[in-house]
XYZ file of C-alpha atoms in Angstrom:
654
model
C 85.404 95.801 95.447
C 83.876 97.684 92.526
C 80.630 98.968 94.004
C 78.165 101.115 92.064
C 77.214 103.806 94.569
C 74.191 105.104 92.710
C 71.518 103.170 90.941
C 72.332 103.415 87.238
C 69.539 104.027 84.792
C 67.990 100.792 83.623
C 69.125 99.893 80.118
C 67.369 97.057 78.349
C 69.734 95.069 76.160
C 67.923 94.337 72.875
C 68.225 90.992 71.163
C 71.037 90.624 68.668
C 68.646 89.904 65.801
C 67.019 93.272 66.369
C 70.173 94.845 65.006
C 71.252 96.453 68.270
C 73.636 95.639 71.055
C 75.264 97.277 74.067
C 78.701 98.834 73.898
C 80.917 100.193 76.631
C 84.232 101.990 77.013
C 86.522 102.084 80.022
C 87.388 105.456 81.452
C 89.919 106.139 84.233
C 87.938 104.160 86.805
C 84.497 104.592 85.192
C 82.536 102.852 82.440
C 80.569 104.522 79.660
C 77.679 102.319 78.535
C 75.874 103.091 75.285
C 73.580 101.444 72.764
C 75.002 100.742 69.316
C 73.926 99.522 65.883
C 75.824 97.065 63.769
C 75.783 96.339 60.058
C 74.062 93.281 58.710
C 74.392 92.206 55.042
C 75.985 95.528 54.176
C 73.025 97.542 55.513
C 72.722 99.412 58.798
C 69.977 98.060 61.000
C 67.052 100.449 61.318
C 64.897 101.159 64.308
C 64.706 103.382 67.376
C 68.093 104.073 68.958
C 68.544 105.000 72.626
C 70.248 108.448 72.664
C 71.570 108.129 76.216
C 75.059 107.334 77.436
C 75.106 105.915 80.950
C 78.115 106.624 83.144
C 78.727 103.930 85.745
C 81.144 105.224 88.354
C 83.259 103.048 90.577
C 83.158 105.500 93.473
C 80.496 108.199 93.487
C 81.540 109.705 96.824
C 84.683 111.374 95.508
C 82.447 113.605 93.367
C 80.633 115.003 96.432
C 82.056 118.455 97.395
C 81.327 117.841 101.090
C 82.851 114.365 101.186
C 85.942 115.685 99.425
C 86.614 117.519 102.701
C 86.625 114.120 104.404
C 89.256 112.856 101.960
C 91.398 115.998 102.252
C 91.342 116.238 106.046
C 91.919 112.525 106.611
C 94.893 112.687 104.238
C 96.668 115.081 106.620
C 95.932 112.783 109.570
C 97.191 109.767 107.606
C 100.478 111.466 106.704
C 100.978 112.515 110.332
C 100.373 108.942 111.511
C 103.172 107.642 109.273
C 105.683 109.894 111.079
C 105.145 108.386 114.547
C 108.432 106.904 115.644
C 108.665 103.196 116.298
C 111.046 103.641 119.231
C 108.596 105.601 121.416
C 107.454 103.954 124.673
C 104.297 101.904 124.138
C 102.288 104.102 126.537
C 103.120 107.261 124.581
C 102.434 105.544 121.275
C 99.054 104.324 122.527
C 97.967 107.825 123.570
C 99.025 109.156 120.154
C 97.073 106.436 118.352
C 93.952 107.162 120.417
C 94.322 110.876 119.641
C 94.674 110.150 115.903
C 91.607 107.883 116.018
C 89.593 110.700 117.590
C 90.828 113.086 114.906
C 89.551 110.726 112.217
C 86.177 110.543 113.981
C 85.938 114.317 114.340
C 86.412 114.666 110.567
C 83.659 112.103 109.944
C 81.325 113.919 112.328
C 82.033 117.350 110.792
C 81.172 116.043 107.310
C 78.097 114.331 108.673
C 76.811 117.545 110.256
C 77.414 119.527 107.064
C 75.591 116.909 104.983
C 72.709 116.993 107.446
C 72.425 120.782 107.162
C 72.354 120.622 103.371
C 69.799 117.798 103.403
C 67.493 119.839 105.667
C 67.908 123.171 103.872
C 67.662 122.039 100.236
C 64.404 122.082 98.288
C 65.583 119.431 95.857
C 64.120 116.092 96.966
C 66.781 114.068 95.150
C 69.602 116.027 96.767
C 67.975 115.671 100.189
C 67.613 111.910 99.722
C 71.185 111.487 98.506
C 72.626 113.534 101.370
C 70.395 111.734 103.849
C 71.759 108.397 102.660
C 75.317 109.669 102.991
C 74.566 110.839 106.550
C 73.309 107.338 107.423
C 76.462 105.766 106.019
C 78.741 108.177 107.899
C 76.762 107.623 111.090
C 77.305 103.871 110.817
C 80.950 104.462 109.892
C 81.611 106.524 112.985
C 79.722 104.054 115.169
C 81.967 101.200 114.001
C 85.143 103.273 114.198
C 84.338 104.428 117.742
C 83.769 100.859 118.902
C 87.039 99.738 117.286
C 88.771 102.596 119.074
C 87.411 101.443 122.435
C 88.079 97.732 121.953
C 91.259 97.611 119.856
C 93.139 100.926 119.901
C 92.491 102.103 123.462
C 92.056 98.469 124.633
C 90.260 99.490 127.822
C 90.544 96.942 130.676
C 87.751 95.678 132.932
C 86.012 98.511 134.783
C 87.145 101.191 132.348
C 85.684 99.197 129.463
C 82.093 99.808 130.538
C 82.701 103.549 130.967
C 83.978 103.732 127.381
C 81.015 101.739 126.102
C 78.628 104.079 127.932
C 80.249 107.066 126.220
C 79.971 105.191 122.911
C 76.215 104.624 123.329
C 75.555 108.161 124.569
C 77.371 109.682 121.614
C 75.343 107.702 119.097
C 71.990 107.916 120.903
C 71.542 111.679 121.073
C 67.766 111.740 120.450
C 67.108 111.689 124.209
C 68.734 115.141 124.505
C 66.442 116.566 121.826
C 63.432 115.092 123.578
C 64.650 116.432 126.949
C 64.931 119.959 125.500
C 61.334 119.783 124.308
C 60.185 118.616 127.740
C 62.129 121.257 129.679
C 60.994 124.069 127.376
C 57.314 123.217 127.925
C 55.142 125.091 130.447
C 54.959 122.111 132.821
C 57.811 119.639 132.131
C 56.611 117.093 134.711
C 53.249 116.819 132.929
C 54.702 116.554 129.424
C 53.836 113.362 127.528
C 57.502 112.494 127.028
C 58.608 113.298 130.568
C 58.906 109.714 131.810
C 60.446 108.544 128.533
C 63.226 111.069 129.080
C 63.777 109.991 132.698
C 63.873 106.295 131.785
C 66.155 106.993 128.802
C 68.574 108.823 131.087
C 68.631 105.840 133.443
C 69.115 103.371 130.579
C 72.183 105.351 129.473
C 73.595 105.567 133.002
C 73.070 109.347 133.080
C 71.776 109.211 136.627
C 72.550 112.818 137.550
C 70.290 114.086 134.741
C 67.619 111.576 135.784
C 67.732 112.901 139.375
C 67.332 116.490 138.173
C 64.282 115.504 136.126
C 62.744 113.566 139.047
C 62.944 116.652 141.269
C 60.349 118.329 139.019
C 57.962 115.424 139.503
C 58.573 115.290 143.256
C 57.501 118.916 143.690
C 54.109 118.081 142.093
C 53.521 115.094 144.445
C 54.211 116.172 148.060
C 52.576 112.980 149.376
C 55.137 110.825 147.537
C 58.106 112.957 148.544
C 59.704 110.183 150.653
C 59.400 107.730 147.780
C 61.145 110.156 145.415
C 63.766 110.853 148.078
C 64.504 107.137 148.380
C 64.872 106.809 144.609
C 67.135 109.839 144.571
C 69.310 108.203 147.245
C 69.570 104.968 145.263
C 70.513 106.827 142.100
C 73.097 109.010 143.884
C 74.707 106.022 145.615
C 75.212 103.930 142.454
C 79.002 103.457 142.222
C 80.923 104.057 138.980
C 84.453 102.811 138.498
C 87.135 105.502 138.586
C 90.174 104.445 136.505
C 92.371 107.187 137.978
C 91.420 106.410 141.591
C 93.056 104.107 144.121
C 90.151 101.647 144.235
C 90.857 98.261 142.659
C 88.302 96.585 140.359
C 87.663 93.999 143.077
C 86.957 96.662 145.723
C 84.677 98.454 143.290
C 82.754 95.249 142.567
C 82.180 94.640 146.300
C 80.857 98.172 146.729
C 78.654 97.786 143.645
C 77.244 94.488 144.988
C 76.226 96.192 148.261
C 74.425 98.910 146.291
C 72.754 96.368 144.001
C 71.518 94.351 146.997
C 70.069 97.530 148.519
C 68.141 98.289 145.303
C 66.925 94.693 145.166
C 65.645 94.916 148.779
C 63.682 98.061 147.933
C 62.116 96.210 145.017
C 61.290 93.162 147.163
C 59.842 95.374 149.917
C 57.517 97.030 147.365
C 58.954 100.424 148.318
C 57.812 101.807 144.955
C 54.711 99.678 144.416
C 52.404 102.688 144.521
C 54.280 104.439 141.705
C 54.683 102.358 138.554
C 57.230 104.753 137.051
C 59.560 104.592 140.049
C 59.088 100.840 140.281
C 60.049 100.585 136.600
C 63.251 102.556 137.285
C 63.998 100.288 140.250
C 63.622 97.189 138.046
C 66.007 98.711 135.517
C 68.546 99.414 138.291
C 68.565 95.747 139.311
C 69.029 94.788 135.651
C 65.714 92.975 135.122
C 66.008 91.675 131.540
C 62.264 91.446 130.900
C 61.834 95.083 131.908
C 64.671 96.139 129.666
C 63.262 94.220 126.696
C 59.840 95.812 127.261
C 61.485 99.153 126.478
C 63.012 98.302 123.130
C 61.591 101.518 121.728
C 63.761 103.554 124.114
C 66.819 101.354 123.693
C 66.250 101.117 119.915
C 69.258 98.820 119.272
C 70.603 95.556 120.639
C 73.989 97.095 121.392
C 72.361 99.793 123.522
C 70.558 96.959 125.304
C 73.936 95.207 125.736
C 75.614 98.219 127.364
C 72.615 98.890 129.654
C 72.527 95.237 130.688
C 76.258 95.293 131.466
C 75.853 98.534 133.426
C 73.257 97.116 135.787
C 74.357 93.461 135.846
C 78.079 93.142 134.984
C 79.843 96.524 135.432
C 83.303 94.906 135.654
C 82.919 92.893 132.475
C 86.235 91.811 130.938
C 87.023 92.266 127.250
C 87.242 88.496 126.817
C 83.658 88.100 128.082
C 82.119 90.654 125.759
C 81.418 88.267 122.878
C 79.209 86.071 125.085
C 77.050 88.979 126.266
C 76.941 90.557 122.794
C 75.693 87.380 121.127
C 73.054 86.733 123.775
C 71.837 90.353 123.751
C 71.489 90.382 119.973
C 69.557 87.095 120.080
C 67.277 88.363 122.859
C 66.691 91.784 121.315
C 66.133 90.908 117.670
C 63.069 89.062 116.505
C 63.810 85.381 115.873
C 62.564 85.729 112.287
C 64.561 88.847 111.446
C 67.923 88.639 109.708
C 70.713 90.765 111.249
C 71.660 93.824 109.215
C 75.259 94.175 107.955
C 75.881 96.738 110.708
C 74.798 94.195 113.344
C 77.222 91.612 111.969
C 80.087 94.110 111.919
C 79.499 95.236 115.514
C 79.147 91.630 116.681
C 82.462 90.756 114.995
C 84.049 93.705 116.835
C 82.679 92.505 120.182
C 84.155 89.104 119.337
C 87.520 90.849 118.732
C 87.638 89.480 115.193
C 89.404 92.445 113.553
C 89.764 90.813 110.159
C 86.065 89.975 109.983
C 85.225 93.592 110.819
C 87.414 94.807 107.959
C 86.061 92.197 105.558
C 82.410 92.971 106.347
C 83.019 96.721 106.139
C 84.674 96.292 102.742
C 81.510 94.592 101.489
C 78.910 96.760 103.231
C 80.340 100.274 102.887
C 80.293 102.177 99.622
C 83.979 103.112 99.336
C 87.451 102.161 100.521
C 88.027 105.223 102.718
C 86.937 103.636 105.995
C 88.679 100.263 105.734
C 91.893 101.784 104.335
C 92.362 104.304 107.166
C 91.143 102.064 109.981
C 93.349 99.186 108.820
C 96.348 101.500 108.564
C 95.795 102.697 112.130
C 95.305 99.146 113.447
C 98.456 98.069 111.639
C 100.440 100.823 113.352
C 99.037 99.510 116.644
C 100.623 96.131 115.737
C 97.228 94.412 115.643
C 97.380 93.090 112.062
C 100.955 91.866 111.765
C 99.995 88.212 111.344
C 97.548 88.720 108.491
C 99.142 88.588 105.041
C 97.419 88.010 101.731
C 98.217 85.175 99.365
C 99.351 87.455 96.542
C 102.295 89.136 98.234
C 100.928 92.268 99.881
C 99.658 92.633 103.429
C 96.090 93.692 104.177
C 97.001 97.285 105.017
C 98.834 97.856 101.765
C 96.170 96.165 99.656
C 93.420 98.426 101.024
C 95.516 101.588 100.763
C 96.350 100.766 97.143
C 92.672 100.290 96.301
C 91.663 103.520 98.025
C 94.438 105.551 96.386
C 93.623 104.088 92.959
C 90.069 105.388 93.370
C 91.342 108.865 94.244
C 93.350 108.927 91.030
C 90.146 109.014 88.974
C 89.310 112.476 90.372
C 90.635 115.659 88.743
C 92.092 117.064 91.983
C 92.129 114.280 94.605
C 94.754 112.343 92.645
C 97.405 114.465 94.358
C 96.381 113.006 97.735
C 96.752 109.485 96.375
C 100.473 110.018 95.776
C 101.196 110.079 99.527
C 99.218 106.882 100.061
C 101.246 105.121 97.364
C 104.445 106.473 98.930
C 103.620 104.648 102.160
C 102.988 101.298 100.497
C 106.526 99.874 100.476
C 105.892 96.772 98.375
C 103.697 97.799 95.449
C 103.148 101.524 95.983
C 105.737 102.696 93.460
C 104.487 100.308 90.764
C 100.918 101.527 91.243
C 102.037 105.159 91.195
C 103.960 104.666 87.957
C 100.895 103.106 86.313
C 98.398 105.640 87.655
C 100.473 108.787 87.062
C 100.489 108.043 83.334
C 96.671 108.216 83.310
C 96.446 111.718 84.764
C 95.167 113.965 81.950
C 97.657 116.790 81.339
C 94.982 119.405 80.681
C 97.175 122.437 81.357
C 100.864 123.212 81.588
C 100.406 124.019 85.278
C 98.993 120.548 85.938
C 101.736 118.936 83.848
C 104.340 120.693 85.999
C 102.653 119.329 89.133
C 102.764 115.791 87.781
C 106.341 116.283 86.612
C 107.452 117.536 90.022
C 105.981 114.443 91.669
C 107.827 112.172 89.226
C 111.110 114.029 89.550
C 110.992 113.895 93.353
C 110.671 110.103 93.134
C 113.270 109.615 90.364
C 110.629 108.230 87.989
C 112.759 108.943 84.927
C 110.616 107.046 82.415
C 107.475 108.958 83.418
C 109.389 112.262 83.397
C 110.459 111.657 79.799
C 106.960 110.614 78.764
C 105.319 113.731 80.256
C 107.906 116.052 78.761
C 107.551 114.480 75.309
C 103.766 114.803 75.417
C 103.944 118.466 76.444
C 106.713 119.212 73.933
C 104.680 117.733 71.079
C 101.615 119.685 72.153
C 103.581 122.936 72.294
C 105.157 122.246 68.908
C 101.734 121.632 67.336
C 100.642 125.011 68.688
C 103.837 126.612 67.293
C 105.060 127.510 70.803
C 108.705 126.772 70.073
C 110.083 128.096 73.359
C 107.805 125.907 75.445
C 108.491 122.907 73.197
C 112.248 123.371 73.537
C 111.965 123.781 77.312
C 110.017 120.501 77.654
C 112.385 118.608 75.344
C 115.394 119.795 77.381
C 113.650 118.676 80.549
C 113.038 115.274 78.967
C 116.710 115.113 77.877
C 115.408 114.152 74.442
C 118.270 114.978 72.054
C 116.369 114.080 68.876
C 113.410 116.269 69.734
C 115.655 119.115 70.879
C 117.420 118.903 67.491
C 114.088 119.067 65.681
C 112.944 122.146 67.590
C 116.335 123.811 67.187
C 115.934 123.355 63.420
C 112.532 125.039 63.652
C 114.112 127.954 65.553
C 116.737 128.363 62.836
C 114.122 128.155 60.070
C 112.101 130.759 61.928
C 115.180 132.985 62.155
C 115.910 132.643 58.443
C 112.320 133.564 57.606
C 111.926 136.502 60.015
C 115.491 137.629 60.739
C 114.951 137.511 64.531
C 114.807 134.889 67.262
C 111.681 134.212 69.303
C 111.919 133.253 73.014
C 115.253 135.024 73.498
C 115.146 134.573 77.294
C 115.089 130.813 76.917
C 117.883 130.698 74.332
C 120.016 133.169 76.315
C 119.766 130.989 79.431
C 120.275 127.526 78.001
C 123.493 127.065 79.981
C 124.756 123.455 80.094
C 121.453 122.307 78.509
C 122.741 123.387 75.094
C 125.078 120.359 75.124
C 122.053 118.053 74.779
C 122.442 118.022 70.965
C 124.769 119.541 68.343
C 121.957 121.551 66.811
C 120.952 122.964 70.187
C 124.604 123.789 70.869
C 124.758 125.637 67.578
C 121.543 127.507 68.347
C 122.904 128.672 71.702
C 126.305 129.632 70.294
C 124.801 131.400 67.310
C 122.659 133.468 69.644
C 125.815 134.184 71.658
C 127.463 135.454 68.441
C 124.636 137.949 67.959
C 125.001 139.160 71.548
C 128.759 139.681 71.102
C 128.136 141.537 67.851
C 125.504 143.724 69.524
C 127.989 144.551 72.303
C 130.581 145.505 69.591
C 132.936 142.763 70.750
C 133.776 142.077 67.107
C 136.928 139.980 67.510
C 135.222 137.551 69.930
C 132.183 137.422 67.633
C 134.400 136.674 64.595
C 136.275 133.932 66.412
C 132.996 132.297 67.546
C 131.475 132.527 64.066
C 134.482 130.880 62.472
C 134.569 128.108 65.086
C 130.925 127.259 64.402
C 131.811 126.556 60.768
C 135.224 124.920 61.119
C 134.116 122.650 63.994
C 131.266 121.414 61.776
C 128.675 122.318 64.460
C 126.707 124.506 62.088
C 124.453 122.660 59.624
C 125.694 122.970 56.038
C 122.388 124.554 55.048
C 123.159 127.421 57.433
C 126.682 128.189 56.209
C 125.561 130.841 53.753
C 123.743 132.634 56.579
C 126.895 132.514 58.713
C 129.086 133.790 55.869
C 126.572 136.555 55.232
C 126.771 137.432 58.951
C 130.563 137.700 58.461
C 130.188 140.428 55.795
C 129.716 143.364 58.233
C 132.812 142.188 60.117
C 134.824 141.916 56.912
C 133.893 145.456 55.941
C 134.929 147.085 59.215
C 137.635 149.755 58.971
C 139.643 147.785 61.497
C 140.798 144.326 60.469
C 138.791 141.803 62.474
C 139.663 138.497 60.794
C 143.352 137.546 60.625
C 144.878 136.213 57.421
C 144.597 132.620 58.651
C 140.977 133.157 59.676
C 140.233 134.731 56.295
C 141.780 131.728 54.539
C 139.523 129.434 56.562
C 136.473 131.484 55.605
C 137.511 131.315 51.945
C 137.887 127.564 52.204
C 134.393 127.286 53.722
C 132.947 129.462 50.959
C 134.584 127.378 48.210
C 133.418 124.156 49.869
C 129.900 125.535 50.021
C 129.856 126.785 46.401
C 131.205 123.500 45.073
C 128.473 121.581 46.874
C 125.880 124.040 45.529
C 127.175 123.557 41.986
C 126.931 119.798 42.359
C 123.321 119.942 43.523
C 122.093 122.730 41.243
C 120.924 120.547 38.277
C 118.532 118.597 40.490
C 117.005 121.638 42.200
C 113.851 123.382 41.150
C 114.651 126.737 42.721
C 113.558 129.857 40.777
C 116.203 131.719 38.794
C 115.783 134.760 41.049
C 116.931 132.801 44.117
C 119.955 131.487 42.234
C 120.874 135.022 41.174
C 120.695 136.177 44.789
C 122.928 133.287 45.877
C 125.469 134.111 43.148
C 125.458 137.798 44.109
C 126.087 136.851 47.778
C 128.966 134.597 46.767
C 130.569 137.352 44.642
C 130.213 139.912 47.426
C 131.737 137.485 49.920
C 134.679 136.708 47.631
C 135.328 140.401 47.121
C 135.091 141.165 50.839
C 137.303 138.202 51.744
C 139.943 139.185 49.188
C 139.973 142.766 50.423
C 140.159 141.612 54.070
C 142.961 139.171 53.253
C 145.019 141.931 51.656
C 144.474 144.237 54.627
C 145.270 141.447 57.078
C 148.531 140.534 55.276
C 149.638 144.168 55.219
C 148.776 144.641 58.881
C 150.413 141.423 60.029
C 153.523 142.132 57.886
C 153.823 145.609 59.370
C 153.561 144.285 62.880
C 156.218 141.622 62.252
C 158.685 144.091 60.752
């Protein structure tokens, strides 16, 4: 489903011969639509051009700050649901599933109340309308979810089923409480215009205790009719309600209810309330007179409220398997024959028919995002109610809906992190989707890149890890942040890139005489083995540390090994030999005779290669003079050191 949640601005598509046409570009889940010109016969078409770019979003709700709370809170519930153990007793599992379902509904209701407050308090008409529409959608969402909880998740049996349905209607028909407050706060509640509407509404919802309390106020105003009100109070107080935790069986309850129903019917036949049309109306409702109920559509307001009221006063022990018959007949009776059922009506009817898959299908079409169907289907799947329904293209229904929902979250700058957990719990295609989607996350900052990288590393997504590190390394290198670039290339285990950056470090050192990002280079550890150039960089820095600590013999040995092991680039040999000069000129002999011979060999090898390349170079004469001076100084220092080393070693031997 790719619904457009808001009405996009109307864009007329001009005819091709007018020189204009419509262009579009895909974003990460969105489309940018814009008007373009094209060239004809080498000339640009002229005429008025629409300056607007229209953004068509796949899912507008994820951009609502209030609804983002819905996505965040439900994510925690979803993750908790996945941890429920399969080996728990079915009774314990059922109670946990019911509790989780209620948690989902409480999140929906909290968002709905916050949206309602904003809609009422704002002065912006567009904002009020948009939030009002979202409230209506969430209201319908919770209505459907609550019914699914009663019928599928809790799976209430006969007797208890009606009690749950009464709670369902009362929760979603709260206007009677507002009206009752207005009546009770008036100077004379019994004479208020809405007094009898409140009493009748209480009776229609099975709230007989509240109805009795309201009738007391009327009885005090009519002393002559006190006996009539007392009789009605007795009938209302004696109406039996099934107690699931009691010892009474459904059959015993039905017998008791029949006796009460017959008593109410006798009062009606005896015209006990004939002199008071309001009490007679209540009596007709108590016996379940369908014509009377249908005359009060305005108080019932919906066919499903009519259904529950009809069951309450006619079939209180209705079985789940009988619900579809009563639901269909009540909808037919309540709705006008010419009216077409709304999508909500069809969804609720499918639920009463216990057609779970039709409920999910209709909700997918009617609702404006995947949140509802994804989470409800996941919960129903954990309840083992969807095991038989697989799709033709390899994935089951639960996974398909979770993948679609999570893919939508990935288009948001912060909600994409929630989507990762949804993909993790899709065993068949979740990893593939995550690999594709994670590559589309814009790496705006290094902090965000580290978040993405951590997710990939935790899931051993090596290809994505390398890709992210390369992107960040290139970006750092372009900004001349060599330390960061080297760090990312090491993390990517990219030897070629690490070599390139190491070269830049060495060039930087030659130009400035110091290393940047010393902390990083000092703590390379095993990472320096990634490439020869990186190894050289780390070891060369180690040489400087040894020299600074006056550990001259260790420094000399390391310097010589860098050259003789061919780790150092040839272009850097002169720098290394120059670094050897202070060691050669120490009062104490640092380099042995053999080491000095090796240095001499390196110097001669370097000078011969320089002589061979000199004719083709365009270096200034001044640079060549400096090179020659360095070579002469090195030869002199090496010769002097060799003589001192031979004398010292000869003395020691003798």
